[in-house]
XYZ file of C-alpha atoms in Angstrom:
564
model
C -0.018 -0.052 -0.085
C 1.371 3.383 -0.921
C 1.298 5.800 1.923
C 1.647 9.619 1.525
C 4.109 11.027 4.067
C 4.509 14.314 5.897
C 7.560 16.477 5.986
C 8.482 14.679 9.163
C 8.362 11.242 7.476
C 5.177 10.069 9.261
C 2.123 8.880 7.438
C -0.398 11.637 6.648
C -3.193 9.221 5.976
C -4.509 6.225 7.890
C -4.194 5.268 11.491
C -6.406 6.291 14.314
C -6.775 9.849 12.806
C -8.565 8.414 9.919
C -10.146 5.533 11.539
C -12.151 7.528 14.157
C -14.300 9.181 11.266
C -15.074 5.909 10.008
C -15.955 4.564 13.451
C -18.371 7.523 14.044
C -20.438 6.258 10.841
C -20.794 2.880 12.400
C -21.675 4.182 15.780
C -24.526 6.434 14.160
C -25.596 3.233 12.159
C -25.809 1.221 15.315
C -27.583 3.902 17.042
C -30.132 3.993 14.250
C -30.547 0.253 13.756
C -31.001 -0.527 17.424
C -33.163 2.435 17.847
C -35.479 0.587 15.453
C -34.839 -3.019 16.085
C -34.886 -3.165 19.821
C -38.520 -1.793 19.955
C -39.794 -3.254 16.639
C -41.699 -6.200 18.377
C -43.670 -3.707 20.574
C -44.609 -1.561 17.508
C -45.862 -4.683 15.457
C -47.804 -6.034 18.378
C -49.121 -2.797 20.098
C -49.586 -0.544 17.117
C -50.020 -2.808 14.158
C -51.883 -5.422 16.270
C -49.988 -8.403 14.995
C -49.994 -11.741 16.745
C -46.910 -12.454 18.936
C -45.665 -15.276 16.859
C -46.152 -13.406 13.488
C -44.477 -10.225 14.934
C -41.531 -12.401 16.077
C -41.212 -13.820 12.526
C -41.520 -10.446 11.022
C -38.783 -9.039 13.371
C -36.542 -12.050 12.637
C -37.032 -11.947 8.834
C -36.182 -8.281 8.832
C -33.054 -8.876 11.017
C -32.186 -11.785 8.721
C -32.445 -9.912 5.412
C -30.518 -6.969 7.002
C -27.828 -9.227 8.082
C -27.556 -11.319 4.967
C -27.841 -8.376 2.447
C -24.211 -7.255 3.273
C -22.922 -10.298 1.302
C -24.232 -8.516 -1.895
C -22.806 -5.148 -0.785
C -19.499 -6.605 -0.074
C -19.236 -8.189 -3.562
C -20.279 -5.043 -5.213
C -17.572 -2.910 -3.204
C -14.836 -5.365 -3.731
C -15.559 -5.893 -7.462
C -16.607 -2.618 -8.702
C -17.179 0.613 -6.452
C -14.561 0.390 -3.680
C -15.323 0.732 -0.095
C -15.378 4.485 0.220
C -17.937 5.030 -2.432
C -20.138 2.243 -1.223
C -20.222 3.750 2.275
C -21.157 7.237 0.983
C -23.958 5.723 -1.215
C -25.222 3.318 1.510
C -25.356 5.786 4.420
C -27.332 8.304 2.032
C -29.872 5.540 1.297
C -29.980 4.741 5.132
C -30.917 8.206 5.837
C -33.662 8.430 3.133
C -35.078 5.098 4.287
C -35.186 6.439 7.935
C -36.982 9.619 6.800
C -39.636 7.475 5.029
C -40.016 5.271 8.183
C -40.488 8.418 10.219
C -43.223 9.708 7.752
C -44.865 6.258 7.787
C -45.527 6.559 11.594
C -46.672 10.060 11.700
C -48.019 11.885 8.518
C -48.876 9.192 6.133
C -52.540 8.099 6.340
C -53.346 4.974 8.280
C -54.585 3.052 5.323
C -51.285 3.225 3.728
C -49.180 3.187 6.769
C -48.636 -0.472 7.201
C -47.453 -0.955 3.636
C -45.082 2.232 3.727
C -43.702 1.026 7.055
C -42.455 -2.244 5.627
C -41.281 -0.705 2.487
C -39.086 1.720 4.501
C -37.961 -1.205 6.709
C -36.510 -3.125 3.798
C -34.998 -0.007 2.208
C -32.877 0.179 5.418
C -32.081 -3.455 4.753
C -30.544 -2.833 1.312
C -28.715 0.360 2.722
C -27.274 -1.777 5.388
C -26.030 -4.345 2.857
C -23.637 -1.718 1.507
C -22.598 0.046 4.635
C -22.221 -2.717 7.097
C -19.349 -4.820 5.696
C -17.355 -1.925 4.214
C -17.117 0.441 7.174
C -15.556 -2.201 9.343
C -13.036 -3.330 6.668
C -12.392 0.323 5.504
C -11.572 1.198 9.177
C -9.382 -1.747 9.571
C -7.538 -0.833 6.365
C -6.352 2.379 7.978
C -3.767 0.309 9.809
C -0.794 -0.828 7.815
C -0.102 -4.560 8.370
C 3.507 -4.070 7.294
C 4.308 -1.689 10.037
C 4.995 -3.292 13.497
C 3.638 -0.384 15.393
C 0.444 -0.387 13.566
C 0.132 -4.121 13.789
C 0.257 -3.954 17.599
C -2.448 -1.187 17.535
C -4.450 -3.231 15.184
C -4.505 -6.190 17.599
C -6.833 -4.443 19.878
C -8.619 -2.630 17.064
C -11.704 -4.907 16.861
C -12.199 -4.766 20.600
C -12.404 -0.953 20.566
C -14.305 -1.007 17.361
C -16.989 -3.243 18.801
C -17.118 -1.083 21.909
C -17.958 1.860 19.918
C -20.925 -0.024 18.194
C -22.028 -1.180 21.515
C -22.051 2.474 22.815
C -24.204 3.580 19.882
C -26.614 0.731 20.233
C -26.975 1.025 24.012
C -27.497 4.803 23.798
C -30.419 4.084 21.443
C -32.029 1.455 23.529
C -31.920 3.573 26.746
C -32.846 6.966 25.205
C -34.571 6.625 21.926
C -36.838 3.847 23.036
C -38.156 5.825 25.861
C -39.179 8.673 23.524
C -40.878 6.178 21.280
C -42.941 4.740 24.232
C -43.689 7.954 25.949
C -43.578 10.790 23.361
C -44.129 9.424 20.032
C -42.761 6.975 17.392
C -42.429 9.811 14.852
C -40.004 11.801 17.231
C -37.956 8.578 18.066
C -37.359 7.737 14.398
C -36.762 11.434 13.501
C -33.904 11.581 15.813
C -32.433 8.349 14.300
C -32.524 10.132 10.863
C -30.849 13.234 12.180
C -28.009 11.257 13.735
C -27.430 9.404 10.251
C -27.110 12.785 8.394
C -24.590 14.213 10.883
C -22.445 10.893 10.542
C -22.445 11.153 6.762
C -21.194 14.841 7.000
C -18.613 13.795 9.561
C -17.366 10.968 7.250
C -17.039 13.245 4.258
C -15.013 15.693 6.399
C -12.274 12.974 6.892
C -12.010 12.166 3.213
C -8.487 13.381 2.757
C -7.255 11.317 5.732
C -8.290 7.903 4.443
C -6.073 5.281 2.931
C -8.025 4.049 -0.043
C -7.551 0.894 -2.041
C -8.901 0.257 -5.695
C -11.497 -2.617 -5.918
C -9.452 -5.686 -6.703
C -12.122 -7.254 -8.881
C -14.622 -10.029 -8.442
C -13.493 -12.228 -5.522
C -15.327 -15.140 -6.916
C -13.185 -15.319 -10.089
C -10.142 -16.708 -8.177
C -12.351 -19.306 -6.447
C -13.982 -20.520 -9.668
C -10.635 -20.762 -11.495
C -9.073 -22.808 -8.844
C -12.109 -25.222 -8.618
C -12.249 -25.441 -12.444
C -8.471 -25.931 -12.664
C -8.440 -28.677 -10.012
C -11.432 -30.578 -11.624
C -9.656 -30.496 -15.111
C -6.585 -32.007 -13.553
C -8.095 -34.562 -11.289
C -6.157 -37.318 -12.973
C -2.798 -35.567 -12.543
C -0.225 -37.029 -10.032
C 1.996 -34.415 -8.346
C 5.671 -35.126 -8.346
C 7.410 -36.048 -5.078
C 9.657 -33.007 -5.277
C 7.612 -29.953 -5.741
C 9.298 -28.650 -8.942
C 6.041 -29.108 -10.934
C 4.295 -26.428 -8.719
C 3.317 -23.079 -10.243
C 4.320 -20.295 -7.777
C 3.361 -17.232 -9.723
C 4.049 -15.119 -12.754
C 6.141 -12.077 -13.381
C 3.240 -9.856 -12.668
C 2.729 -11.416 -9.301
C 6.498 -10.965 -8.488
C 6.267 -7.353 -9.408
C 3.214 -6.896 -7.028
C 5.311 -8.557 -4.290
C 8.346 -6.150 -4.864
C 5.995 -3.081 -4.245
C 5.309 -4.219 -0.593
C 7.702 -3.318 2.213
C 7.393 -6.685 3.905
C 6.002 -8.913 1.115
C 4.271 -12.118 2.405
C 2.845 -14.946 0.535
C 0.717 -17.782 1.837
C 2.493 -20.939 2.699
C 1.413 -24.353 1.362
C -0.924 -26.378 3.681
C -1.725 -30.020 3.692
C -5.603 -29.649 4.077
C -7.867 -29.955 0.931
C -5.058 -31.357 -1.121
C -7.403 -32.072 -3.919
C -7.164 -28.391 -4.785
C -3.419 -28.588 -5.140
C -3.810 -30.112 -8.574
C -4.769 -26.678 -9.782
C -1.281 -25.477 -9.235
C 0.495 -28.619 -10.828
C 2.328 -27.861 -14.171
C 1.648 -30.810 -16.429
C 2.937 -31.355 -20.018
C 0.092 -29.243 -21.599
C 0.955 -26.190 -19.294
C 4.613 -26.592 -19.938
C 4.241 -26.662 -23.696
C 2.266 -23.318 -23.865
C 3.910 -19.940 -23.702
C 0.856 -18.207 -22.028
C -0.786 -19.588 -18.922
C -4.443 -20.357 -18.979
C -5.760 -19.086 -15.568
C -8.667 -21.638 -15.797
C -6.114 -24.526 -16.104
C -3.184 -23.440 -14.020
C -3.430 -21.361 -10.772
C -0.669 -20.165 -8.471
C 0.189 -21.521 -5.058
C -1.341 -18.265 -3.545
C -4.534 -18.703 -5.448
C -5.129 -22.233 -4.198
C -4.225 -21.330 -0.685
C -6.645 -18.529 -0.819
C -9.444 -20.715 -1.782
C -8.504 -23.081 1.106
C -8.860 -20.109 3.435
C -12.376 -19.562 2.300
C -13.450 -23.158 2.384
C -11.888 -23.711 5.946
C -14.081 -20.853 7.336
C -17.366 -22.346 6.178
C -17.579 -25.145 8.877
C -16.904 -22.499 11.494
C -19.572 -20.260 10.099
C -22.231 -23.064 9.992
C -21.365 -24.129 13.616
C -21.976 -20.512 14.908
C -25.425 -20.089 13.535
C -27.083 -21.239 16.658
C -25.532 -18.247 18.379
C -27.481 -16.103 15.864
C -30.489 -18.075 16.915
C -29.922 -17.057 20.634
C -29.299 -13.469 19.721
C -32.700 -13.290 17.819
C -34.532 -13.870 21.140
C -33.244 -10.435 22.392
C -35.361 -8.439 20.061
C -38.451 -10.691 20.284
C -39.306 -12.928 23.352
C -36.951 -11.212 25.847
C -38.614 -7.944 25.074
C -42.136 -9.440 25.370
C -41.110 -11.152 28.795
C -39.923 -7.735 30.190
C -43.187 -6.107 29.207
C -45.129 -8.245 31.641
C -43.022 -7.479 34.809
C -42.714 -4.488 37.114
C -40.383 -1.910 35.532
C -41.103 1.061 37.717
C -38.173 3.031 39.226
C -39.760 5.322 41.776
C -43.246 6.670 41.654
C -42.971 8.399 38.218
C -40.554 6.528 35.903
C -41.093 3.130 34.290
C -38.401 1.556 32.166
C -39.439 0.683 28.708
C -39.503 -3.054 27.941
C -37.157 -2.703 25.094
C -34.685 -0.611 27.040
C -33.678 -3.587 28.995
C -31.634 -4.527 25.848
C -29.326 -1.708 26.975
C -28.113 -4.092 29.777
C -26.470 -6.365 27.045
C -24.616 -3.109 25.887
C -23.587 -2.254 29.409
C -22.363 -5.707 29.902
C -20.266 -5.417 26.790
C -18.903 -1.930 27.647
C -17.594 -3.274 30.938
C -16.422 -6.648 29.582
C -14.418 -5.519 26.459
C -12.100 -3.176 28.180
C -11.493 -5.639 30.957
C -10.963 -8.485 28.475
C -8.436 -6.176 26.308
C -6.614 -4.534 29.205
C -6.580 -7.170 31.893
C -7.421 -10.601 30.554
C -5.185 -10.491 27.458
C -1.983 -9.353 29.098
C -2.400 -12.098 31.890
C -3.285 -14.843 29.460
C -0.435 -13.727 27.117
C 2.186 -14.420 29.845
C 0.778 -18.082 30.333
C 0.054 -18.871 26.716
C 2.640 -16.797 24.821
C -0.158 -15.964 22.206
C -0.272 -12.328 21.279
C -3.873 -12.121 21.908
C -3.733 -14.196 24.975
C -5.993 -16.978 23.671
C -6.791 -17.895 19.920
C -9.563 -16.432 18.116
C -11.293 -19.771 17.957
C -11.014 -20.289 21.756
C -12.649 -16.879 22.263
C -15.563 -17.789 20.129
C -15.961 -21.132 21.915
C -16.241 -19.464 25.359
C -18.984 -17.321 23.803
C -20.846 -20.347 22.612
C -20.692 -21.973 26.107
C -22.090 -18.889 27.600
C -24.912 -18.909 25.062
C -25.919 -22.340 26.393
C -25.823 -20.981 29.935
C -27.851 -18.065 28.840
C -30.759 -20.369 27.597
C -30.656 -22.480 30.790
C -30.967 -19.292 32.954
C -33.588 -17.837 30.699
C -35.712 -21.005 30.895
C -35.402 -21.106 34.784
C -36.524 -17.419 35.064
C -39.355 -17.847 32.617
C -40.599 -20.740 34.600
C -40.585 -18.618 37.685
C -42.567 -15.845 35.870
C -45.085 -18.393 34.827
C -45.562 -19.848 38.405
C -46.059 -16.211 39.838
C -48.704 -15.535 37.221
C -50.433 -18.815 38.168
C -50.279 -17.972 41.852
C -52.042 -14.636 41.350
C -54.638 -16.004 38.800
C -53.218 -13.975 36.111
C -52.918 -16.837 33.429
C -55.883 -15.612 31.402
C -54.711 -11.936 31.449
C -52.051 -11.489 28.948
C -51.731 -7.758 29.350
C -51.505 -7.841 33.095
C -48.297 -6.948 34.955
C -47.082 -9.824 36.845
C -45.923 -8.959 40.513
C -42.200 -9.832 39.558
C -39.453 -7.312 39.463
C -37.950 -6.963 35.944
C -34.390 -7.505 37.596
C -35.173 -11.194 37.619
C -34.373 -10.998 33.954
C -31.043 -9.205 34.442
C -28.907 -12.385 34.457
C -29.955 -13.372 31.034
C -29.387 -9.919 29.546
C -25.863 -9.764 31.156
C -24.815 -13.263 30.169
C -25.885 -12.383 26.508
C -23.738 -9.365 26.682
C -20.698 -11.497 27.870
C -21.369 -14.128 25.187
C -21.657 -11.337 22.611
C -18.306 -9.780 23.609
C -16.451 -13.248 23.150
C -18.221 -14.611 20.032
C -19.198 -11.686 17.952
C -15.847 -9.824 18.279
C -14.142 -13.142 17.751
C -16.061 -13.860 14.536
C -15.310 -10.351 13.170
C -11.493 -10.746 13.852
C -11.352 -14.341 12.450
C -13.188 -13.418 9.216
C -10.981 -10.401 8.636
C -7.653 -12.104 9.300
C -8.236 -15.336 7.635
C -9.962 -14.146 4.525
C -7.752 -13.339 1.552
C -7.009 -9.665 1.470
C -9.183 -9.007 -1.630
C -12.084 -10.659 -0.065
C -12.147 -8.878 3.421
C -15.378 -7.021 2.804
C -16.884 -10.541 2.076
C -15.390 -11.720 5.128
C -17.029 -8.948 7.275
C -20.170 -9.763 5.592
C -19.950 -13.400 6.269
C -19.309 -12.786 9.990
C -22.423 -10.472 10.100
C -24.551 -12.895 8.209
C -24.268 -15.324 11.327
C -27.016 -13.097 12.929
C -29.042 -12.918 9.701
C -29.088 -16.651 8.979
C -29.567 -17.318 12.621
C -32.695 -15.075 12.597
C -34.118 -17.123 9.706
C -33.223 -20.323 11.491
C -35.059 -19.075 14.524
C -38.100 -18.561 12.364
C -37.864 -22.111 11.270
C -37.581 -23.344 14.832
C -40.616 -21.183 15.839
C -42.683 -22.639 13.183
C -41.586 -26.238 13.955
C -42.433 -25.638 17.597
C -45.816 -24.103 16.696
C -46.673 -26.947 14.367
C -45.728 -29.653 16.868
C -47.238 -28.134 20.094
C -50.360 -26.946 18.295
C -51.402 -30.616 17.853
C -51.836 -30.971 21.497
C -53.901 -27.731 21.775
C -51.300 -25.996 23.893
C -49.056 -23.793 21.887
C -45.693 -23.168 23.587
C -45.442 -19.699 21.651
C -49.191 -18.614 21.811
C -50.319 -15.020 21.867
C -50.926 -15.178 25.659
C -47.484 -15.354 26.983
C -48.890 -16.484 30.290
C -50.457 -19.607 29.020
C -47.527 -20.185 26.529
C -44.363 -22.101 27.457
C -41.532 -19.988 26.532
C -39.538 -21.988 29.036
C -39.872 -25.132 27.096
C -38.906 -23.231 24.027
C -35.637 -21.974 25.828
C -34.852 -25.522 26.830
C -35.054 -26.593 23.243
C -32.672 -23.781 22.285
C -30.383 -24.814 25.028
C -30.196 -28.504 23.922
C -29.793 -27.353 20.246
C -26.957 -25.070 21.256
C -25.110 -27.923 23.121
C -25.307 -30.143 20.232
C -24.132 -27.267 17.975
C -21.118 -26.716 20.376
C -20.103 -30.121 19.827
C -19.978 -29.595 16.143
C -17.966 -26.361 16.606
C -15.376 -28.214 18.734
C -14.704 -30.651 15.905
C -14.571 -27.870 13.400
C -12.319 -25.698 15.574
C -9.909 -28.618 16.264
C -9.448 -29.358 12.569
C -9.027 -25.677 11.654
C -5.601 -24.501 10.263
C -4.907 -20.809 10.603
C -3.446 -18.793 7.688
C 0.235 -19.409 7.202
C 2.604 -17.059 5.475
C 6.124 -17.190 4.120
C 8.642 -14.527 3.282
C 9.173 -13.724 -0.373
C 12.876 -14.616 -0.390
C 11.949 -18.336 0.158
C 9.308 -18.334 -2.508
C 11.560 -16.611 -5.050
C 14.223 -19.317 -4.408
C 11.702 -21.884 -4.981
C 10.478 -19.981 -8.157
C 13.913 -19.794 -9.444
C 14.451 -23.566 -9.182
C 11.072 -24.161 -11.166
C 12.014 -21.855 -13.807
C 15.509 -23.362 -14.361
C 13.866 -26.883 -14.497
C 10.725 -26.185 -16.506
C 11.265 -22.847 -18.261
C 9.131 -19.661 -18.252
C 5.397 -20.186 -18.018
């Protein structure tokens, strides 16, 4: 990466001076997103009069689309537009969508309100698709991986990045949700739109500070070329000495020479079937020009291996997305039935309890970064204290504990409702303080601090450089696909339990059995963790080699086989 320098020899672009402007955009987006998502279940059930299960599915579907659409946005950014332009366009669309949402709950006639509300919702999903994967990656790009000082700073970047996100989300759940419940939905959504336009202006102010990279082209082309080349050479047998392996062409060497500390991927033993794509056979050796659909470099093959190795980890984290989906749906509905008053004149909105998750993260992340990591580093010798996969695994264990605690608390709430003859009164306030639900919110915050941050770091570090926006989108899609999976589980539970005439997820939360539903999720999460353990134990982290070693091997190949 070329870096402009000041007269004193220090970089004039990049670093925290640039990243802070980008972080402000994400903080504003989180503020807007959670100002909407955290209270959406209450708007759908109380204002639009949707049944509880239907409203929960609508929330999960919207969350799912919003979390999966970034895959499309990441592809467009990496292939055509670049991250900077994609962010500017997406934040602008996000602002316009939020304006439309504000109008749909205030001035638009009631007969058109429902349709316009959902149109605005999914405009926000499209905007998030472009903004979400690019902002995180663009901010991380401001730290040069070839500079030891910036590598050290970058090692804690993801912790503090996520801390900023949580601050924005928590502020919205504590402040904006209160205005929505007690003043008006129009004012609440209007504030979200105002914050978004301010963040866009702030982002544009920092334009000259940013390190920008040109879009490298379609990230799927390399993947397709390796798969096709390996399939075409399925019958080829590799020689015992690696002289028949293609390491790269002159263009690739030139690219390496422009880097201050050039690194290339080391060869790994997993997925050896793909290695055939880089074997030079008789047909390759007899042609003067390389056919990229028949012969790929070692780097290309190893990049595809990186992508494929991440798939089992992604799949085994989907149940965590299912657990997270409960925060915006059933957790909030539970809270709405409890005593939430503080003093004689103030009542905490049910959706504001989600702010406890953010508070737990705001406390946990600095302790993790400043206390746990240095202590663990002394014992393990690992730069991050523990590996990223270990961090994710701890979060998954906490998510199992979360469902167990949630089931026990919900069972107590149902028993109190039964003791006070409130079973048939779904809108009645149960004589139970909302603080009984405090443990499940705090545990979710701790699980989030381990799993979500771990996934973000894993998919950024282990993805090929030209696919890092896709990596960010993939880590976010865990929540989205988890939300869709939650819908499928809800539908299955409804179908099975309705046969006995006693729905576990009925409209009357007091006659329903959320506690049984939580036990189901606990069991599924336990089985999922077993799968994760197997996937994590087989995972091979990215390995790199210095350029001089590769050049030596490349010279041997050329001397033996000639130019390719």
